[in-house]
XYZ file of C-alpha atoms in Angstrom:
291
model
C -26.914 20.312 -60.386
C -23.385 21.277 -59.302
C -24.727 22.590 -56.004
C -26.655 19.337 -55.480
C -23.540 17.238 -56.032
C -21.550 19.476 -53.713
C -24.185 19.177 -51.024
C -24.271 15.406 -51.412
C -20.486 15.223 -51.194
C -20.479 17.329 -48.043
C -23.145 15.138 -46.485
C -21.274 11.970 -47.387
C -18.037 13.381 -46.012
C -19.813 14.390 -42.820
C -21.250 10.920 -42.397
C -17.827 9.329 -42.885
C -16.272 11.720 -40.390
C -19.038 11.043 -37.879
C -18.528 7.306 -38.328
C -14.787 7.602 -37.758
C -15.352 9.697 -34.643
C -17.826 7.120 -33.337
C -15.301 4.323 -33.916
C -12.575 6.310 -32.140
C -14.848 7.019 -29.181
C -15.950 3.386 -29.047
C -12.340 2.210 -29.108
C -11.426 4.634 -26.329
C -14.382 3.502 -24.213
C -13.495 -0.163 -24.703
C -9.853 0.476 -23.815
C -10.885 2.353 -20.679
C -13.126 -0.513 -19.537
C -10.345 -3.043 -20.063
C -7.842 -0.837 -18.201
C -10.235 -0.562 -15.250
C -10.477 -4.351 -15.001
C -6.688 -4.690 -15.164
C -6.385 -2.234 -12.296
C -8.880 -4.277 -10.238
C -6.651 -7.314 -10.693
C -3.546 -5.334 -9.733
C -5.238 -4.135 -6.545
C -6.272 -7.705 -5.681
C -2.740 -8.957 -6.350
C -1.118 -6.372 -4.095
C -3.460 -7.291 -1.239
C -2.987 -11.074 -1.465
C -0.033 -12.908 0.051
C 1.309 -15.525 -2.391
C 1.838 -19.089 -1.146
C 5.045 -19.720 0.797
C 4.935 -23.454 1.543
C 7.216 -25.266 3.955
C 9.014 -28.543 3.282
C 6.379 -30.593 5.102
C 3.549 -29.201 2.957
C 5.483 -29.922 -0.244
C 6.345 -33.457 0.925
C 2.665 -34.193 1.576
C 1.659 -33.522 -2.046
C 0.802 -36.384 -4.441
C 3.921 -37.817 -6.098
C 3.318 -36.441 -9.631
C 2.683 -32.965 -8.192
C 5.966 -33.098 -6.261
C 7.713 -34.073 -9.505
C 5.983 -31.192 -11.285
C 7.232 -28.653 -8.761
C 10.780 -30.052 -8.947
C 10.629 -29.650 -12.733
C 8.979 -26.213 -12.642
C 11.130 -24.680 -9.911
C 14.646 -26.088 -10.519
C 16.114 -23.688 -7.928
C 13.114 -23.705 -5.601
C 9.935 -21.597 -5.762
C 10.530 -17.847 -6.204
C 9.397 -15.616 -3.359
C 7.282 -12.481 -3.517
C 5.593 -12.833 -6.912
C 2.211 -11.097 -6.696
C 1.278 -10.355 -10.318
C 1.891 -11.862 -13.763
C 1.514 -9.988 -17.050
C 1.689 -11.715 -20.430
C 1.140 -11.183 -24.130
C 0.028 -13.968 -26.466
C -0.488 -14.469 -30.179
C -2.094 -17.246 -32.192
C -5.382 -18.257 -33.790
C -8.847 -17.998 -32.269
C -12.159 -19.592 -33.217
C -15.269 -17.664 -32.236
C -18.078 -19.591 -30.485
C -20.326 -21.663 -32.749
C -18.039 -21.167 -35.756
C -15.421 -23.382 -37.394
C -12.797 -21.032 -38.852
C -9.815 -19.572 -37.002
C -8.538 -15.995 -37.235
C -5.174 -14.529 -36.148
C -5.507 -13.063 -32.669
C -3.373 -11.159 -30.190
C -4.151 -11.005 -26.491
C -2.923 -9.752 -23.136
C -3.579 -11.140 -19.688
C -2.961 -9.843 -16.171
C -3.247 -12.330 -13.297
C -3.009 -12.242 -9.524
C -0.988 -15.082 -7.990
C -2.160 -15.182 -4.378
C -5.879 -14.857 -5.092
C -8.005 -15.912 -8.091
C -8.260 -12.767 -10.216
C -7.473 -12.128 -13.873
C -8.194 -9.787 -16.771
C -7.931 -10.958 -20.383
C -8.317 -8.904 -23.565
C -8.030 -10.016 -27.199
C -8.249 -8.471 -30.651
C -9.505 -10.585 -33.584
C -10.250 -9.539 -37.181
C -13.785 -10.227 -38.405
C -13.539 -8.828 -41.942
C -10.836 -6.777 -43.688
C -10.575 -3.552 -41.717
C -13.085 -4.710 -39.101
C -12.009 -6.262 -35.821
C -13.569 -7.383 -32.578
C -12.237 -6.810 -29.098
C -13.222 -9.344 -26.478
C -12.419 -9.296 -22.811
C -13.278 -11.071 -19.619
C -12.371 -10.206 -16.084
C -12.707 -12.000 -12.769
C -11.993 -10.211 -9.493
C -13.585 -10.176 -6.055
C -15.335 -13.404 -7.014
C -17.328 -11.801 -9.842
C -16.874 -11.968 -13.600
C -17.652 -9.815 -16.604
C -17.363 -10.900 -20.231
C -17.873 -8.666 -23.273
C -17.059 -8.470 -26.976
C -17.537 -5.519 -29.318
C -17.031 -5.000 -33.034
C -15.215 -1.730 -33.846
C -15.808 -0.737 -30.227
C -19.449 -0.005 -31.090
C -21.535 -3.142 -31.579
C -21.738 -5.346 -28.488
C -22.013 -9.012 -29.466
C -21.316 -10.608 -26.059
C -22.383 -9.114 -22.736
C -22.309 -11.505 -19.795
C -22.112 -10.607 -16.126
C -21.668 -12.675 -13.036
C -23.922 -15.514 -12.040
C -22.941 -18.403 -9.758
C -22.220 -20.638 -12.776
C -20.309 -18.016 -14.764
C -18.333 -17.025 -11.677
C -17.392 -20.684 -11.164
C -16.335 -20.969 -14.809
C -14.158 -17.878 -14.377
C -12.631 -19.364 -11.240
C -11.841 -22.464 -13.286
C -10.341 -20.202 -15.966
C -7.835 -18.865 -13.416
C -6.930 -22.453 -12.552
C -6.685 -23.522 -16.201
C -4.185 -20.712 -16.902
C -2.135 -21.372 -13.746
C 0.721 -23.371 -15.358
C 1.859 -19.929 -16.562
C 2.053 -18.725 -12.937
C 2.742 -22.024 -11.135
C 3.488 -20.312 -7.814
C -0.311 -20.134 -7.467
C -0.450 -23.950 -7.402
C 1.803 -24.305 -4.367
C 0.291 -25.488 -1.076
C -0.833 -22.715 1.229
C -2.690 -20.815 -1.484
C -6.220 -21.224 -2.871
C -5.373 -24.512 -4.656
C -5.290 -27.967 -3.080
C -4.249 -31.231 -4.735
C -5.884 -34.662 -4.622
C -4.067 -37.859 -5.602
C -5.328 -39.940 -8.536
C -2.430 -42.066 -9.847
C 1.228 -41.840 -10.883
C 0.584 -39.412 -13.751
C -2.620 -37.616 -12.739
C -3.794 -35.423 -9.881
C -6.826 -33.243 -9.289
C -6.324 -29.514 -8.616
C -9.148 -27.868 -6.675
C -9.424 -24.096 -6.286
C -11.763 -22.503 -3.749
C -12.601 -18.834 -3.411
C -15.554 -16.801 -2.201
C -17.714 -19.842 -1.570
C -17.096 -21.241 -5.070
C -15.080 -24.311 -6.027
C -13.718 -25.507 -9.370
C -11.513 -28.467 -10.265
C -9.367 -29.741 -13.136
C -7.459 -32.984 -13.590
C -3.789 -32.535 -14.445
C -1.892 -35.009 -16.611
C 1.877 -35.022 -16.088
C 4.631 -36.202 -18.430
C 7.451 -38.520 -17.262
C 9.824 -35.537 -16.974
C 7.453 -33.901 -14.478
C 6.018 -31.241 -16.795
C 2.273 -30.630 -16.822
C 0.916 -31.820 -20.184
C -2.753 -30.868 -19.799
C -5.582 -29.746 -17.555
C -9.057 -31.160 -18.182
C -12.496 -30.672 -16.670
C -14.354 -33.765 -15.556
C -17.711 -32.527 -16.845
C -18.801 -31.717 -20.392
C -19.059 -28.131 -21.517
C -22.138 -26.503 -23.059
C -21.169 -25.927 -26.698
C -24.297 -23.871 -27.445
C -23.312 -20.782 -25.442
C -22.277 -17.484 -27.063
C -18.987 -17.630 -25.149
C -16.222 -20.176 -24.635
C -15.684 -19.309 -20.979
C -12.722 -21.168 -19.546
C -12.936 -24.053 -21.969
C -12.708 -27.571 -20.583
C -9.292 -28.671 -21.801
C -5.828 -27.172 -22.293
C -2.547 -28.662 -23.446
C 0.796 -27.082 -22.492
C 3.985 -27.564 -24.502
C 7.424 -26.090 -25.284
C 8.613 -25.532 -21.733
C 11.337 -22.905 -21.466
C 13.166 -21.450 -18.517
C 12.037 -17.905 -17.725
C 14.114 -16.568 -14.869
C 13.660 -19.040 -12.030
C 10.722 -20.945 -13.534
C 10.079 -23.477 -16.304
C 7.032 -22.279 -18.249
C 5.031 -23.765 -21.154
C 5.157 -21.226 -23.966
C 2.764 -23.032 -26.364
C -0.872 -23.821 -25.604
C -4.116 -25.098 -27.091
C -7.330 -24.319 -25.187
C -10.418 -26.304 -26.176
C -14.060 -26.950 -25.522
C -14.856 -30.558 -24.632
C -18.125 -32.466 -24.728
C -19.350 -35.880 -25.791
C -15.823 -37.258 -25.987
C -14.760 -34.551 -28.459
C -12.021 -31.979 -27.873
C -12.607 -28.856 -29.983
C -9.763 -26.276 -29.950
C -10.679 -22.589 -29.974
C -7.508 -20.735 -28.883
C -4.075 -21.993 -29.884
C -0.940 -19.942 -29.740
C 2.171 -18.920 -27.878
C 3.169 -16.718 -24.998
C 5.221 -13.963 -26.616
C 6.198 -12.143 -23.421
C 5.670 -12.753 -19.720
C 6.698 -10.754 -16.648
C 6.445 -11.532 -12.930
C 6.050 -8.605 -10.554
C 6.316 -8.118 -6.802
C 4.074 -6.133 -4.473
C 5.550 -2.809 -5.652
C 5.034 -3.669 -9.296
C 8.714 -4.206 -10.022
C 10.019 -7.300 -11.873
C 10.597 -10.227 -9.511
C 13.142 -11.896 -11.817
């Protein structure tokens, strides 16, 4: 009997050890995939010249966009920013669920060309977390989520529609790297009225657009898609609506440090990612801080 119990204990211990090793390997594999996507974005950023508009191009913008740039760049647009890196924290709601969970995330974005890599960590149950990431570079996207680095629950790769949604995602996040919105880059502006303008981004044969709403002080209050989202998908994609608040000066730029990103359909706005930017850094072609 004693030998039987000892054998059972050894088997149980071996199974636990094997499970831990599998989790460690899965976590390492997931981290390596995310790091590879971040490097793709860094390569794209180094190769792309950021916008450097002249006075005539700025003067030709719709009035609320001119006011936005005056607010955002109080000393004029910074020069030479190629890459933006940020860390965020807040609460995230998984697709087709109602509850929120505390989430941390990182994002690396190219300024001169639409490219980004996003990675988040969200608890599912005590001691069990999911890592989700999406990347868009060279006009193609990838979106995945794994539990404990082992169980894949989302696995989406590029299609024309998903690539367009990812292009829109880069535009939706752009108030955190507003140099990308300057004339001469991939974004153009269309006039609507005194407090709204349409931003249109084009890249690789794809086009996406969002309508910006501006506050009286010139700050960008929100970006919104003009078409409903599909709330039945296993992913949120870019979302269709974002609000930006708590503008603070970071170096040479006024940036919104609080955000709420939402799905939108049928006249409803349904938040899924609300939080704050905890740290943000702007880098030049060599990877050094720009300011």
